Structure formats: C-alpha cells, structure tokens
mmCIF file with all atom_site columns, C-alpha atoms in Angstrom:
data_model
loop_
_atom_site.group_PDB
_atom_site.id
_atom_site.type_symbol
_atom_site.label_atom_id
_atom_site.label_alt_id
_atom_site.label_comp_id
_atom_site.label_asym_id
_atom_site.label_entity_id
_atom_site.label_seq_id
_atom_site.pdbx_PDB_ins_code
_atom_site.Cartn_x
_atom_site.Cartn_y
_atom_site.Cartn_z
_atom_site.occupancy
_atom_site.B_iso_or_equiv
_atom_site.pdbx_formal_charge
_atom_site.auth_seq_id
_atom_site.auth_comp_id
_atom_site.auth_asym_id
_atom_site.auth_atom_id
_atom_site.pdbx_PDB_model_num
ATOM 1   C CA . MET A 1 1   ? -25.216 -7.620  -30.589 1.00 77.00 ? 1   MET A CA 1
ATOM 2   C CA . TYR A 1 2   ? -21.879 -6.176  -29.530 1.00 86.00 ? 2   TYR A CA 1
ATOM 3   C CA . LYS A 1 3   ? -21.229 -6.072  -25.806 1.00 91.00 ? 3   LYS A CA 1
ATOM 4   C CA . ARG A 1 4   ? -20.336 -2.615  -24.548 1.00 93.00 ? 4   ARG A CA 1
ATOM 5   C CA . VAL A 1 5   ? -17.365 -2.002  -22.278 1.00 96.00 ? 5   VAL A CA 1
ATOM 6   C CA . LEU A 1 6   ? -16.919 1.166   -20.194 1.00 96.00 ? 6   LEU A CA 1
ATOM 7   C CA . LEU A 1 7   ? -13.366 2.110   -19.168 1.00 98.00 ? 7   LEU A CA 1
ATOM 8   C CA . LEU A 1 8   ? -13.105 4.643   -16.331 1.00 98.00 ? 8   LEU A CA 1
ATOM 9   C CA . GLY A 1 9   ? -9.898  6.094   -14.956 1.00 98.00 ? 9   GLY A CA 1
ATOM 10  C CA . ASP A 1 10  ? -7.255  8.807   -14.958 1.00 98.00 ? 10  ASP A CA 1
ATOM 11  C CA . SER A 1 11  ? -4.296  9.419   -17.270 1.00 98.00 ? 11  SER A CA 1
ATOM 12  C CA . GLN A 1 12  ? -3.336  5.744   -17.209 1.00 98.00 ? 12  GLN A CA 1
ATOM 13  C CA . THR A 1 13  ? -6.616  5.066   -19.023 1.00 98.00 ? 13  THR A CA 1
ATOM 14  C CA . GLN A 1 14  ? -6.653  8.221   -21.161 1.00 98.00 ? 14  GLN A CA 1
ATOM 15  C CA . ARG A 1 15  ? -3.098  7.530   -22.344 1.00 98.00 ? 15  ARG A CA 1
ATOM 16  C CA . GLY A 1 16  ? -4.063  3.929   -22.934 1.00 98.00 ? 16  GLY A CA 1
ATOM 17  C CA . ALA A 1 17  ? -5.718  5.062   -26.162 1.00 97.00 ? 17  ALA A CA 1
ATOM 18  C CA . ALA A 1 18  ? -2.333  5.955   -27.670 1.00 97.00 ? 18  ALA A CA 1
ATOM 19  C CA . PRO A 1 19  ? -0.583  3.559   -30.081 1.00 95.00 ? 19  PRO A CA 1
ATOM 20  C CA . GLN A 1 20  ? 0.640   0.556   -28.074 1.00 95.00 ? 20  GLN A CA 1
ATOM 21  C CA . GLY A 1 21  ? -1.434  1.735   -25.114 1.00 98.00 ? 21  GLY A CA 1
ATOM 22  C CA . TRP A 1 22  ? -3.381  -0.907  -23.225 1.00 98.00 ? 22  TRP A CA 1
ATOM 23  C CA . VAL A 1 23  ? -6.777  0.450   -24.334 1.00 98.00 ? 23  VAL A CA 1
ATOM 24  C CA . ASN A 1 24  ? -5.638  0.507   -27.943 1.00 98.00 ? 24  ASN A CA 1
ATOM 25  C CA . LEU A 1 25  ? -4.328  -3.055  -27.701 1.00 98.00 ? 25  LEU A CA 1
ATOM 26  C CA . ILE A 1 26  ? -7.642  -4.256  -26.263 1.00 98.00 ? 26  ILE A CA 1
ATOM 27  C CA . ALA A 1 27  ? -9.691  -2.331  -28.830 1.00 97.00 ? 27  ALA A CA 1
ATOM 28  C CA . ASP A 1 28  ? -7.631  -3.810  -31.655 1.00 97.00 ? 28  ASP A CA 1
ATOM 29  C CA . LYS A 1 29  ? -8.003  -7.377  -30.417 1.00 96.00 ? 29  LYS A CA 1
ATOM 30  C CA . TYR A 1 30  ? -11.746 -7.122  -29.815 1.00 95.00 ? 30  TYR A CA 1
ATOM 31  C CA . CYS A 1 31  ? -12.758 -4.756  -32.624 1.00 93.00 ? 31  CYS A CA 1
ATOM 32  C CA . ARG A 1 32  ? -15.109 -7.405  -34.063 1.00 91.00 ? 32  ARG A CA 1
ATOM 33  C CA . ARG A 1 33  ? -16.588 -8.323  -30.680 1.00 92.00 ? 33  ARG A CA 1
ATOM 34  C CA . LEU A 1 34  ? -16.829 -5.321  -28.345 1.00 94.00 ? 34  LEU A CA 1
ATOM 35  C CA . ASP A 1 35  ? -17.752 -1.639  -28.386 1.00 94.00 ? 35  ASP A CA 1
ATOM 36  C CA . ILE A 1 36  ? -15.354 0.133   -26.025 1.00 95.00 ? 36  ILE A CA 1
ATOM 37  C CA . THR A 1 37  ? -15.876 3.570   -24.467 1.00 94.00 ? 37  THR A CA 1
ATOM 38  C CA . ASN A 1 38  ? -12.840 5.265   -22.906 1.00 96.00 ? 38  ASN A CA 1
ATOM 39  C CA . ARG A 1 39  ? -13.580 7.731   -20.095 1.00 96.00 ? 39  ARG A CA 1
ATOM 40  C CA . GLY A 1 40  ? -10.016 8.218   -18.911 1.00 97.00 ? 40  GLY A CA 1
ATOM 41  C CA . LEU A 1 41  ? -9.553  11.708  -17.440 1.00 98.00 ? 41  LEU A CA 1
ATOM 42  C CA . SER A 1 42  ? -5.947  12.757  -16.970 1.00 97.00 ? 42  SER A CA 1
ATOM 43  C CA . GLY A 1 43  ? -5.165  14.262  -13.581 1.00 97.00 ? 43  GLY A CA 1
ATOM 44  C CA . TYR A 1 44  ? -8.436  13.263  -11.934 1.00 98.00 ? 44  TYR A CA 1
ATOM 45  C CA . ASN A 1 45  ? -8.585  11.815  -8.439  1.00 98.00 ? 45  ASN A CA 1
ATOM 46  C CA . THR A 1 46  ? -11.565 9.982   -6.945  1.00 98.00 ? 46  THR A CA 1
ATOM 47  C CA . ARG A 1 47  ? -12.956 13.182  -5.417  1.00 98.00 ? 47  ARG A CA 1
ATOM 48  C CA . TRP A 1 48  ? -13.131 15.047  -8.724  1.00 98.00 ? 48  TRP A CA 1
ATOM 49  C CA . PHE A 1 49  ? -14.331 11.916  -10.497 1.00 97.00 ? 49  PHE A CA 1
ATOM 50  C CA . LEU A 1 50  ? -17.156 11.445  -8.015  1.00 97.00 ? 50  LEU A CA 1
ATOM 51  C CA . GLU A 1 51  ? -18.165 15.131  -8.173  1.00 97.00 ? 51  GLU A CA 1
ATOM 52  C CA . ARG A 1 52  ? -18.640 14.794  -11.942 1.00 95.00 ? 52  ARG A CA 1
ATOM 53  C CA . ILE A 1 53  ? -19.843 11.214  -12.102 1.00 93.00 ? 53  ILE A CA 1
ATOM 54  C CA . CYS A 1 54  ? -23.241 12.215  -13.513 1.00 89.00 ? 54  CYS A CA 1
ATOM 55  C CA . ASP A 1 55  ? -21.521 13.925  -16.441 1.00 90.00 ? 55  ASP A CA 1
ATOM 56  C CA . ILE A 1 56  ? -19.040 11.104  -16.928 1.00 90.00 ? 56  ILE A CA 1
ATOM 57  C CA . VAL A 1 57  ? -21.711 8.407   -16.646 1.00 85.00 ? 57  VAL A CA 1
ATOM 58  C CA . PRO A 1 58  ? -25.222 9.915   -16.996 1.00 74.00 ? 58  PRO A CA 1
ATOM 59  C CA . ALA A 1 59  ? -28.032 8.573   -14.808 1.00 63.00 ? 59  ALA A CA 1
ATOM 60  C CA . VAL A 1 60  ? -29.731 7.465   -18.014 1.00 59.00 ? 60  VAL A CA 1
ATOM 61  C CA . PRO A 1 61  ? -26.774 6.477   -20.190 1.00 63.00 ? 61  PRO A CA 1
ATOM 62  C CA . ALA A 1 62  ? -27.092 6.540   -23.948 1.00 63.00 ? 62  ALA A CA 1
ATOM 63  C CA . TYR A 1 63  ? -26.012 2.908   -23.999 1.00 69.00 ? 63  TYR A CA 1
ATOM 64  C CA . HIS A 1 64  ? -26.301 -0.117  -21.762 1.00 84.00 ? 64  HIS A CA 1
ATOM 65  C CA . TYR A 1 65  ? -22.874 -1.230  -20.607 1.00 91.00 ? 65  TYR A CA 1
ATOM 66  C CA . ASP A 1 66  ? -22.247 -4.919  -20.052 1.00 94.00 ? 66  ASP A CA 1
ATOM 67  C CA . LEU A 1 67  ? -18.692 -4.746  -18.718 1.00 96.00 ? 67  LEU A CA 1
ATOM 68  C CA . GLY A 1 68  ? -16.571 -2.175  -16.949 1.00 97.00 ? 68  GLY A CA 1
ATOM 69  C CA . VAL A 1 69  ? -12.966 -1.496  -15.944 1.00 98.00 ? 69  VAL A CA 1
ATOM 70  C CA . LEU A 1 70  ? -12.303 1.032   -13.169 1.00 98.00 ? 70  LEU A CA 1
ATOM 71  C CA . TRP A 1 71  ? -8.758  2.270   -12.544 1.00 98.00 ? 71  TRP A CA 1
ATOM 72  C CA . LEU A 1 72  ? -8.325  5.225   -10.201 1.00 98.00 ? 72  LEU A CA 1
ATOM 73  C CA . GLY A 1 73  ? -6.072  6.110   -7.282  1.00 98.00 ? 73  GLY A CA 1
ATOM 74  C CA . ASN A 1 74  ? -2.857  7.038   -9.043  1.00 97.00 ? 74  ASN A CA 1
ATOM 75  C CA . ASN A 1 75  ? -3.429  10.738  -8.357  1.00 97.00 ? 75  ASN A CA 1
ATOM 76  C CA . ASP A 1 76  ? -4.993  10.390  -4.903  1.00 98.00 ? 76  ASP A CA 1
ATOM 77  C CA . THR A 1 77  ? -1.651  9.043   -3.664  1.00 97.00 ? 77  THR A CA 1
ATOM 78  C CA . VAL A 1 78  ? 0.321   12.283  -3.987  1.00 97.00 ? 78  VAL A CA 1
ATOM 79  C CA . GLY A 1 79  ? 1.555   13.980  -0.818  1.00 94.00 ? 79  GLY A CA 1
ATOM 80  C CA . GLU A 1 80  ? -0.704  15.900  1.522   1.00 94.00 ? 80  GLU A CA 1
ATOM 81  C CA . GLY A 1 81  ? 0.492   19.267  0.233   1.00 90.00 ? 81  GLY A CA 1
ATOM 82  C CA . CYS A 1 82  ? -0.501  18.521  -3.372  1.00 95.00 ? 82  CYS A CA 1
ATOM 83  C CA . VAL A 1 83  ? -3.878  19.578  -4.758  1.00 97.00 ? 83  VAL A CA 1
ATOM 84  C CA . GLN A 1 84  ? -4.645  16.083  -6.087  1.00 97.00 ? 84  GLN A CA 1
ATOM 85  C CA . HIS A 1 85  ? -4.176  14.384  -2.704  1.00 97.00 ? 85  HIS A CA 1
ATOM 86  C CA . VAL A 1 86  ? -7.140  12.498  -1.248  1.00 98.00 ? 86  VAL A CA 1
ATOM 87  C CA . PRO A 1 87  ? -6.848  11.051  2.294   1.00 98.00 ? 87  PRO A CA 1
ATOM 88  C CA . GLN A 1 88  ? -7.173  7.296   2.585   1.00 98.00 ? 88  GLN A CA 1
ATOM 89  C CA . ARG A 1 89  ? -10.529 7.236   4.359   1.00 98.00 ? 89  ARG A CA 1
ATOM 90  C CA . GLU A 1 90  ? -12.073 9.564   1.782   1.00 98.00 ? 90  GLU A CA 1
ATOM 91  C CA . TYR A 1 91  ? -10.470 7.568   -1.029  1.00 98.00 ? 91  TYR A CA 1
ATOM 92  C CA . SER A 1 92  ? -12.188 4.388   0.130   1.00 98.00 ? 92  SER A CA 1
ATOM 93  C CA . ARG A 1 93  ? -15.513 6.185   0.473   1.00 98.00 ? 93  ARG A CA 1
ATOM 94  C CA . ASN A 1 94  ? -15.222 7.838   -2.948  1.00 98.00 ? 94  ASN A CA 1
ATOM 95  C CA . LEU A 1 95  ? -14.286 4.587   -4.661  1.00 98.00 ? 95  LEU A CA 1
ATOM 96  C CA . THR A 1 96  ? -17.186 2.780   -2.986  1.00 98.00 ? 96  THR A CA 1
ATOM 97  C CA . LEU A 1 97  ? -19.653 5.427   -4.191  1.00 97.00 ? 97  LEU A CA 1
ATOM 98  C CA . ILE A 1 98  ? -18.274 5.289   -7.730  1.00 97.00 ? 98  ILE A CA 1
ATOM 99  C CA . VAL A 1 99  ? -18.657 1.511   -7.753  1.00 97.00 ? 99  VAL A CA 1
ATOM 100 C CA . SER A 1 100 ? -22.204 1.869   -6.426  1.00 95.00 ? 100 SER A CA 1
ATOM 101 C CA . LYS A 1 101 ? -23.014 4.208   -9.309  1.00 93.00 ? 101 LYS A CA 1
ATOM 102 C CA . LEU A 1 102 ? -21.749 1.689   -11.836 1.00 93.00 ? 102 LEU A CA 1
ATOM 103 C CA . VAL A 1 103 ? -23.466 -1.296  -10.239 1.00 93.00 ? 103 VAL A CA 1
ATOM 104 C CA . ASP A 1 104 ? -26.717 0.145   -8.880  1.00 88.00 ? 104 ASP A CA 1
ATOM 105 C CA . CYS A 1 105 ? -27.458 2.842   -11.460 1.00 84.00 ? 105 CYS A CA 1
ATOM 106 C CA . ILE A 1 106 ? -25.727 1.766   -14.658 1.00 87.00 ? 106 ILE A CA 1
ATOM 107 C CA . GLY A 1 107 ? -26.427 -1.916  -14.098 1.00 89.00 ? 107 GLY A CA 1
ATOM 108 C CA . ILE A 1 108 ? -22.955 -3.413  -14.525 1.00 94.00 ? 108 ILE A CA 1
ATOM 109 C CA . GLN A 1 109 ? -22.926 -6.599  -12.475 1.00 96.00 ? 109 GLN A CA 1
ATOM 110 C CA . PRO A 1 110 ? -20.151 -6.779  -9.838  1.00 97.00 ? 110 PRO A CA 1
ATOM 111 C CA . SER A 1 111 ? -18.759 -9.887  -11.499 1.00 97.00 ? 111 SER A CA 1
ATOM 112 C CA . ASN A 1 112 ? -18.498 -7.901  -14.746 1.00 97.00 ? 112 ASN A CA 1
ATOM 113 C CA . LEU A 1 113 ? -16.682 -4.943  -13.187 1.00 98.00 ? 113 LEU A CA 1
ATOM 114 C CA . LEU A 1 114 ? -12.888 -5.150  -12.969 1.00 98.00 ? 114 LEU A CA 1
ATOM 115 C CA . ILE A 1 115 ? -11.230 -2.825  -10.466 1.00 98.00 ? 115 ILE A CA 1
ATOM 116 C CA . LEU A 1 116 ? -7.502  -2.229  -10.906 1.00 98.00 ? 116 LEU A CA 1
ATOM 117 C CA . THR A 1 117 ? -5.222  -1.010  -8.138  1.00 98.00 ? 117 THR A CA 1
ATOM 118 C CA . PRO A 1 118 ? -2.569  1.674   -8.539  1.00 98.00 ? 118 PRO A CA 1
ATOM 119 C CA . THR A 1 119 ? 0.774   0.273   -9.641  1.00 97.00 ? 119 THR A CA 1
ATOM 120 C CA . CYS A 1 120 ? 4.088   0.631   -7.890  1.00 97.00 ? 120 CYS A CA 1
ATOM 121 C CA . VAL A 1 121 ? 6.307   3.466   -9.141  1.00 96.00 ? 121 VAL A CA 1
ATOM 122 C CA . ASP A 1 122 ? 9.939   3.964   -10.064 1.00 94.00 ? 122 ASP A CA 1
ATOM 123 C CA . GLU A 1 123 ? 10.791  6.372   -7.258  1.00 94.00 ? 123 GLU A CA 1
ATOM 124 C CA . VAL A 1 124 ? 14.147  7.501   -8.697  1.00 93.00 ? 124 VAL A CA 1
ATOM 125 C CA . MET A 1 125 ? 12.733  8.270   -12.145 1.00 94.00 ? 125 MET A CA 1
ATOM 126 C CA . LEU A 1 126 ? 9.577   9.771   -10.670 1.00 93.00 ? 126 LEU A CA 1
ATOM 127 C CA . ASP A 1 127 ? 11.441  12.227  -8.459  1.00 92.00 ? 127 ASP A CA 1
ATOM 128 C CA . LYS A 1 128 ? 13.338  13.563  -11.455 1.00 94.00 ? 128 LYS A CA 1
ATOM 129 C CA . VAL A 1 129 ? 10.167  14.237  -13.459 1.00 94.00 ? 129 VAL A CA 1
ATOM 130 C CA . PHE A 1 130 ? 7.710   15.034  -10.641 1.00 91.00 ? 130 PHE A CA 1
ATOM 131 C CA . PRO A 1 131 ? 9.863   16.287  -7.760  1.00 90.00 ? 131 PRO A CA 1
ATOM 132 C CA . ASN A 1 132 ? 8.158   16.494  -4.373  1.00 88.00 ? 132 ASN A CA 1
ATOM 133 C CA . SER A 1 133 ? 5.041   14.676  -5.569  1.00 91.00 ? 133 SER A CA 1
ATOM 134 C CA . GLY A 1 134 ? 5.030   12.604  -2.391  1.00 93.00 ? 134 GLY A CA 1
ATOM 135 C CA . ARG A 1 135 ? 4.390   9.379   -4.258  1.00 94.00 ? 135 ARG A CA 1
ATOM 136 C CA . THR A 1 136 ? 6.320   6.484   -2.724  1.00 95.00 ? 136 THR A CA 1
ATOM 137 C CA . ASN A 1 137 ? 5.889   2.768   -3.098  1.00 96.00 ? 137 ASN A CA 1
ATOM 138 C CA . GLU A 1 138 ? 4.868   2.539   0.528   1.00 97.00 ? 138 GLU A CA 1
ATOM 139 C CA . ARG A 1 139 ? 2.037   4.978   -0.132  1.00 97.00 ? 139 ARG A CA 1
ATOM 140 C CA . MET A 1 140 ? 1.062   3.296   -3.417  1.00 97.00 ? 140 MET A CA 1
ATOM 141 C CA . ARG A 1 141 ? 0.834   -0.059  -1.623  1.00 98.00 ? 141 ARG A CA 1
ATOM 142 C CA . GLU A 1 142 ? -1.484  1.417   1.020   1.00 98.00 ? 142 GLU A CA 1
ATOM 143 C CA . TYR A 1 143 ? -3.881  2.779   -1.589  1.00 98.00 ? 143 TYR A CA 1
ATOM 144 C CA . ALA A 1 144 ? -3.679  -0.461  -3.569  1.00 98.00 ? 144 ALA A CA 1
ATOM 145 C CA . ASP A 1 145 ? -4.757  -2.376  -0.457  1.00 98.00 ? 145 ASP A CA 1
ATOM 146 C CA . LEU A 1 146 ? -7.667  0.020   0.061   1.00 98.00 ? 146 LEU A CA 1
ATOM 147 C CA . THR A 1 147 ? -8.700  -0.526  -3.548  1.00 98.00 ? 147 THR A CA 1
ATOM 148 C CA . LEU A 1 148 ? -8.720  -4.292  -3.057  1.00 98.00 ? 148 LEU A CA 1
ATOM 149 C CA . ASP A 1 149 ? -10.775 -3.897  0.122   1.00 98.00 ? 149 ASP A CA 1
ATOM 150 C CA . VAL A 1 150 ? -13.457 -1.941  -1.756  1.00 98.00 ? 150 VAL A CA 1
ATOM 151 C CA . ALA A 1 151 ? -13.493 -4.422  -4.629  1.00 98.00 ? 151 ALA A CA 1
ATOM 152 C CA . ARG A 1 152 ? -13.859 -7.393  -2.302  1.00 98.00 ? 152 ARG A CA 1
ATOM 153 C CA . ASP A 1 153 ? -16.536 -5.681  -0.229  1.00 98.00 ? 153 ASP A CA 1
ATOM 154 C CA . ARG A 1 154 ? -18.599 -5.016  -3.352  1.00 97.00 ? 154 ARG A CA 1
ATOM 155 C CA . LYS A 1 155 ? -17.776 -8.475  -4.741  1.00 97.00 ? 155 LYS A CA 1
ATOM 156 C CA . CYS A 1 156 ? -16.207 -7.034  -7.885  1.00 98.00 ? 156 CYS A CA 1
ATOM 157 C CA . GLU A 1 157 ? -13.447 -8.575  -9.930  1.00 98.00 ? 157 GLU A CA 1
ATOM 158 C CA . HIS A 1 158 ? -10.080 -7.083  -9.092  1.00 98.00 ? 158 HIS A CA 1
ATOM 159 C CA . ALA A 1 159 ? -6.415  -7.143  -10.061 1.00 98.00 ? 159 ALA A CA 1
ATOM 160 C CA . ASP A 1 160 ? -3.490  -6.161  -7.857  1.00 98.00 ? 160 ASP A CA 1
ATOM 161 C CA . LEU A 1 161 ? -1.360  -4.221  -10.322 1.00 98.00 ? 161 LEU A CA 1
ATOM 162 C CA . TYR A 1 162 ? 0.940   -3.079  -7.537  1.00 98.00 ? 162 TYR A CA 1
ATOM 163 C CA . SER A 1 163 ? 2.095   -6.646  -6.886  1.00 97.00 ? 163 SER A CA 1
ATOM 164 C CA . LEU A 1 164 ? 2.171   -7.514  -10.572 1.00 97.00 ? 164 LEU A CA 1
ATOM 165 C CA . PHE A 1 165 ? 4.335   -4.532  -11.487 1.00 96.00 ? 165 PHE A CA 1
ATOM 166 C CA . SER A 1 166 ? 6.584   -5.069  -8.469  1.00 95.00 ? 166 SER A CA 1
ATOM 167 C CA . LYS A 1 167 ? 7.533   -8.469  -9.897  1.00 93.00 ? 167 LYS A CA 1
ATOM 168 C CA . HIS A 1 168 ? 8.673   -6.841  -13.154 1.00 89.00 ? 168 HIS A CA 1
ATOM 169 C CA . THR A 1 169 ? 10.401  -3.696  -11.914 1.00 73.00 ? 169 THR A CA 1
ATOM 170 C CA . GLY A 1 170 ? 13.767  -4.687  -13.399 1.00 68.00 ? 170 GLY A CA 1
ATOM 171 C CA . LYS A 1 171 ? 12.330  -4.642  -16.916 1.00 74.00 ? 171 LYS A CA 1
ATOM 172 C CA . GLY A 1 172 ? 11.489  -0.931  -16.992 1.00 89.00 ? 172 GLY A CA 1
ATOM 173 C CA . LEU A 1 173 ? 7.760   -0.326  -17.195 1.00 95.00 ? 173 LEU A CA 1
ATOM 174 C CA . PHE A 1 174 ? 7.450   3.457   -17.032 1.00 96.00 ? 174 PHE A CA 1
ATOM 175 C CA . THR A 1 175 ? 8.163   6.516   -19.146 1.00 96.00 ? 175 THR A CA 1
ATOM 176 C CA . ASP A 1 176 ? 8.515   8.862   -16.177 1.00 95.00 ? 176 ASP A CA 1
ATOM 177 C CA . GLY A 1 177 ? 8.272   6.661   -13.095 1.00 95.00 ? 177 GLY A CA 1
ATOM 178 C CA . LEU A 1 178 ? 4.458   6.654   -13.081 1.00 96.00 ? 178 LEU A CA 1
ATOM 179 C CA . HIS A 1 179 ? 3.003   6.499   -16.582 1.00 97.00 ? 179 HIS A CA 1
ATOM 180 C CA . LEU A 1 180 ? 3.390   3.322   -18.572 1.00 97.00 ? 180 LEU A CA 1
ATOM 181 C CA . ASN A 1 181 ? 5.718   2.560   -21.448 1.00 97.00 ? 181 ASN A CA 1
ATOM 182 C CA . THR A 1 182 ? 5.078   -0.136  -24.043 1.00 97.00 ? 182 THR A CA 1
ATOM 183 C CA . GLU A 1 183 ? 5.986   -2.965  -21.650 1.00 96.00 ? 183 GLU A CA 1
ATOM 184 C CA . GLY A 1 184 ? 3.843   -1.555  -18.848 1.00 97.00 ? 184 GLY A CA 1
ATOM 185 C CA . ASN A 1 185 ? 0.878   -1.117  -21.146 1.00 98.00 ? 185 ASN A CA 1
ATOM 186 C CA . GLY A 1 186 ? 1.349   -4.683  -22.317 1.00 97.00 ? 186 GLY A CA 1
ATOM 187 C CA . LEU A 1 187 ? 1.056   -5.969  -18.750 1.00 97.00 ? 187 LEU A CA 1
ATOM 188 C CA . VAL A 1 188 ? -2.185  -4.090  -18.157 1.00 98.00 ? 188 VAL A CA 1
ATOM 189 C CA . ALA A 1 189 ? -3.566  -5.251  -21.502 1.00 98.00 ? 189 ALA A CA 1
ATOM 190 C CA . GLN A 1 190 ? -2.920  -8.870  -20.488 1.00 98.00 ? 190 GLN A CA 1
ATOM 191 C CA . VAL A 1 191 ? -4.842  -8.398  -17.243 1.00 98.00 ? 191 VAL A CA 1
ATOM 192 C CA . VAL A 1 192 ? -7.814  -6.758  -18.952 1.00 98.00 ? 192 VAL A CA 1
ATOM 193 C CA . ASP A 1 193 ? -7.736  -9.274  -21.797 1.00 98.00 ? 193 ASP A CA 1
ATOM 194 C CA . ASN A 1 194 ? -7.964  -12.126 -19.310 1.00 97.00 ? 194 ASN A CA 1
ATOM 195 C CA . PHE A 1 195 ? -10.992 -10.470 -17.704 1.00 98.00 ? 195 PHE A CA 1
ATOM 196 C CA . LEU A 1 196 ? -12.770 -9.847  -21.008 1.00 97.00 ? 196 LEU A CA 1
ATOM 197 C CA . SER A 1 197 ? -11.989 -13.155 -22.686 1.00 94.00 ? 197 SER A CA 1
ATOM 198 C CA . HIS A 1 198 ? -13.997 -15.082 -20.087 1.00 92.00 ? 198 HIS A CA 1
ATOM 199 C CA . ARG A 1 199 ? -17.065 -12.895 -20.604 1.00 92.00 ? 199 ARG A CA 1
ATOM 200 C CA . ILE A 1 200 ? -17.660 -12.896 -24.348 1.00 88.00 ? 200 ILE A CA 1
ATOM 201 C CA . GLU A 1 201 ? -18.885 -15.557 -26.703 1.00 78.00 ? 201 GLU A CA 1
ATOM 202 C CA . GLY A 1 202 ? -16.454 -17.448 -28.880 1.00 75.00 ? 202 GLY A CA 1
ATOM 203 C CA . THR A 1 203 ? -18.216 -16.689 -32.154 1.00 71.00 ? 203 THR A CA 1
ATOM 204 C CA . LEU A 1 204 ? -18.198 -13.328 -33.928 1.00 79.00 ? 204 LEU A CA 1
ATOM 205 C CA . PRO A 1 205 ? -21.457 -11.326 -33.760 1.00 82.00 ? 205 PRO A CA 1
ATOM 206 C CA . LEU A 1 206 ? -21.364 -11.063 -37.551 1.00 87.00 ? 206 LEU A CA 1
ATOM 207 C CA . PRO A 1 207 ? -20.087 -13.824 -39.846 1.00 84.00 ? 207 PRO A CA 1
ATOM 208 C CA . ASP A 1 208 ? -16.687 -13.758 -41.494 1.00 84.00 ? 208 ASP A CA 1
ATOM 209 C CA . TRP A 1 209 ? -16.755 -12.706 -45.115 1.00 83.00 ? 209 TRP A CA 1
ATOM 210 C CA . LYS A 1 210 ? -15.564 -16.160 -46.178 1.00 85.00 ? 210 LYS A CA 1
ATOM 211 C CA . ASP A 1 211 ? -18.829 -17.602 -44.849 1.00 84.00 ? 211 ASP A CA 1
ATOM 212 C CA . LEU A 1 212 ? -20.993 -15.267 -46.920 1.00 88.00 ? 212 LEU A CA 1
ATOM 213 C CA . SER A 1 213 ? -20.269 -16.712 -50.361 1.00 73.00 ? 213 SER A CA 1
#
C-alpha cells in the first residue's frame, strides 16, 4: 500500500533526520504516502559501505523497496593521508558495486534510484573546523563527475549537487564547510522531493477522515 523508500549515505543522510534536515522534511511531507528507511552512516566511505553492504541491506531484505536515494562520496574525497580517503578508481568501482546490489539484488529499478553527487564545500570554513582534511572544491568536483559517470552508466536517475550548491554559495549552506545547515538541507530536500513526486500516485493510500463520515 505504502511505497517504501531506502535512503543510503554518510553523515549527510544520517544528519538529515534531524529537525529541518532534508530526510525529516521529506518524511514530514510524505508521511501519509511513503515509508522511509534511513541508512545514513556518519563517517563511512564507499569502501566501508561496500564491505558491510550485506548488513546494511540484507540479501533478503525484510521489506521490498520501491525507491532509493544513494548519496556517498563526501568522505572518500579527503586527502590521501586520511584514513577515509578512497582513490578515484576504487571509488567508481565501489559505487558501481553498491548500485548493482541495489538494482540486481534488492530490485530497485534504475529509474527509481536517485544518485546524488558530493556537494562543493566552503574551503575557508572547512579548514577551520577540519584542518588538513584535503577536501578542496577541485577534488569534490572530480568525485562528483565520477558519481555522474556511474549513474549514467547504470541508467540511474542522478542529481549534480556540486553544481547546484555552487550556484548558491553566497547564501551560506553549511554549518562547518561540509555539513548542511537549514538552507543546504532545503536544497537537497527539493531535489529529492522532485524525484519522489513523479513516482507516487496522487491519491492517499488511505482516505482522509472527512471522507469516512
């Protein structure tokens, strides 16, 4: 009756469950239409995500998922000396295998899987909070392009958050240069809302109380 949505990602997705977070905004809007599962894992890169994919998304899931949103890469982009770093070639391979798990094993159709790219960052703010992380906008753009390549190759829906956020950098979108503030979460919520709104029926699964009398 209710379509099920699986959200997979790192801290950007985990933190999205907070008040005014993008996951919370989506869950509030679609509370009468969708069942949403949040599997955001703070700090995870694609390597660690892939290593634990069978625990995150079991081979025989408890539920059938109709729609999915995948948002990784924000941690893979750190500098080579950081433990979270994943080289670009491995990143592409990991992301492809994660997508294959969702499409081939879980059964989410490529057209019903939205892949989000890493955003740009506020380098000045970021260096104050996470000094020597190695994250630069040049590096974030490279990983965003790799993300789009994987999405297109697997014929999945995709959104270039790097370009979207770059157009709004003057408005202040981050709490620490990387993680999203209210405005940043609002942008992501709009993107995900646009994806979901075209894939659900217009009527509520259960009637409004006014129609029961």
